Short mmCIF file of C-alpha atoms in Angstrom, two decimals:
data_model
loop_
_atom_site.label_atom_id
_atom_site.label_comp_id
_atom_site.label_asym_id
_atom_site.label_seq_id
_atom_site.Cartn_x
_atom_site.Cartn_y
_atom_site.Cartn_z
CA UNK A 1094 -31.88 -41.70 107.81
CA UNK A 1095 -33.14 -39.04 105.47
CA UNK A 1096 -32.49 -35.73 105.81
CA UNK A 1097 -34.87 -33.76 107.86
CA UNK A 1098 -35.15 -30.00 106.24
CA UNK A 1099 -37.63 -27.65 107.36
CA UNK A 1100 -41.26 -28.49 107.13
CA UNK A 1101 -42.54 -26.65 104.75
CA UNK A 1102 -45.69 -24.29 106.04
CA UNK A 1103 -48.46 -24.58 103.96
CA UNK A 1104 -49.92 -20.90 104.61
CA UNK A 1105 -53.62 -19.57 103.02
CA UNK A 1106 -52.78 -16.54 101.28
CA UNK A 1107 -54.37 -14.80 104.09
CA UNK A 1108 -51.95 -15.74 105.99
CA UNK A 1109 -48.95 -14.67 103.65
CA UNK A 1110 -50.26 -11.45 103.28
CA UNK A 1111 -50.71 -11.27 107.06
CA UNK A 1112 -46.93 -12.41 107.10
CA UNK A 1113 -45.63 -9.95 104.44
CA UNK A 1114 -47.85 -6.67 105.55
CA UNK A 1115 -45.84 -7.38 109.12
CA UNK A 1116 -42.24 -7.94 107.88
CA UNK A 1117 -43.51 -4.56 105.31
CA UNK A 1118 -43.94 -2.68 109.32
CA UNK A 1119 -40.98 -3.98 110.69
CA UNK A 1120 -39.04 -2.78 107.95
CA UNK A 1121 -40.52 0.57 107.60
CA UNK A 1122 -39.80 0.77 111.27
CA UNK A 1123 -36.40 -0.32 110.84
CA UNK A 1124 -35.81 2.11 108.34
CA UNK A 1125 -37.38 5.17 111.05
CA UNK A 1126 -34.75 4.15 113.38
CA UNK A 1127 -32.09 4.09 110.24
CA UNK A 1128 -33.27 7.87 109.13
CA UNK A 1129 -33.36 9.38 112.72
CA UNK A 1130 -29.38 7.88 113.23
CA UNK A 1131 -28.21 9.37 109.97
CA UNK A 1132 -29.86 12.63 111.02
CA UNK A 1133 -27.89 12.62 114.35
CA UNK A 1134 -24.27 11.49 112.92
CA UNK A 1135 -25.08 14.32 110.27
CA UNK A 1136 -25.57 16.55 113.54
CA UNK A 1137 -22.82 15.26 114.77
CA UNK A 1138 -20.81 15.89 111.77
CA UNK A 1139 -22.15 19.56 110.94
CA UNK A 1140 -21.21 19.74 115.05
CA UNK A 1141 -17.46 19.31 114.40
CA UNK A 1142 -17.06 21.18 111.24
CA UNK A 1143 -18.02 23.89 113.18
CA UNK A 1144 -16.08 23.43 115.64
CA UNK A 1145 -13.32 23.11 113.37
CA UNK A 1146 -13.54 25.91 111.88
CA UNK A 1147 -14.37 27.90 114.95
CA UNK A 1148 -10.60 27.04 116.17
CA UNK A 1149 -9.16 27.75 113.18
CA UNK A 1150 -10.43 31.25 113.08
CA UNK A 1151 -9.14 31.75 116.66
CA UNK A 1152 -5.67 30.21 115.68
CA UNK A 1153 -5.48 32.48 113.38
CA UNK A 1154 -5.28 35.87 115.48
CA UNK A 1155 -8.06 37.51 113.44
CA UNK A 1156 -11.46 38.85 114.84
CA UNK A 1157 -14.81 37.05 113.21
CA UNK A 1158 -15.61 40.56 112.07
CA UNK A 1159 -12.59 40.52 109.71
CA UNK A 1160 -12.72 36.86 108.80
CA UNK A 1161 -16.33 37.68 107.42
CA UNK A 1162 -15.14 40.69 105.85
CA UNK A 1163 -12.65 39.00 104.21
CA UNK A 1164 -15.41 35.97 103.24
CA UNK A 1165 -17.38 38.32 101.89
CA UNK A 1166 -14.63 40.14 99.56
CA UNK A 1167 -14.26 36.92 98.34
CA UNK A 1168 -17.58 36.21 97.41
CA UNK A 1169 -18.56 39.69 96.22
CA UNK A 1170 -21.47 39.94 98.86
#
């Protein structure tokens, strides 16, 4: 028995620009979704850097008034 591959679809070129104008929205949907997740593990990242830094300030005994004074010596502000 011969091997049975796909039928090839003979398609009007109508119909493969119908085909590749759909797979062009999927994908520039797909790539929505892609954008908004980066945005939010970005967040999310920015979120514990913060946080991060927050406790270190507080482990360290000094007020945020003289950590920023001391940021600010530092930068010549």
């Amino acid at each position: 028995m011969a091997g049975r591959g796909r039928r090839k679809q003979n398609l009007t070129l109508e119909e493969q620009l119908n085909r590749t104008e759909e797979e062009i929205g999927e994908l520039e949907l797909k790539m929505e979704e892609l954008r908004q997740r980066k945005e939010e593990i970005e967040d999310q990242i920015a979120g514990q850097t913060k946080e991060a830094l927050y406790q270190a300030a507080m482990q360290s005994g000094k007020s945020m008034e003289e950590i920023l004074a001391m940021l600010t010596e530092e930068e010549g502000i």
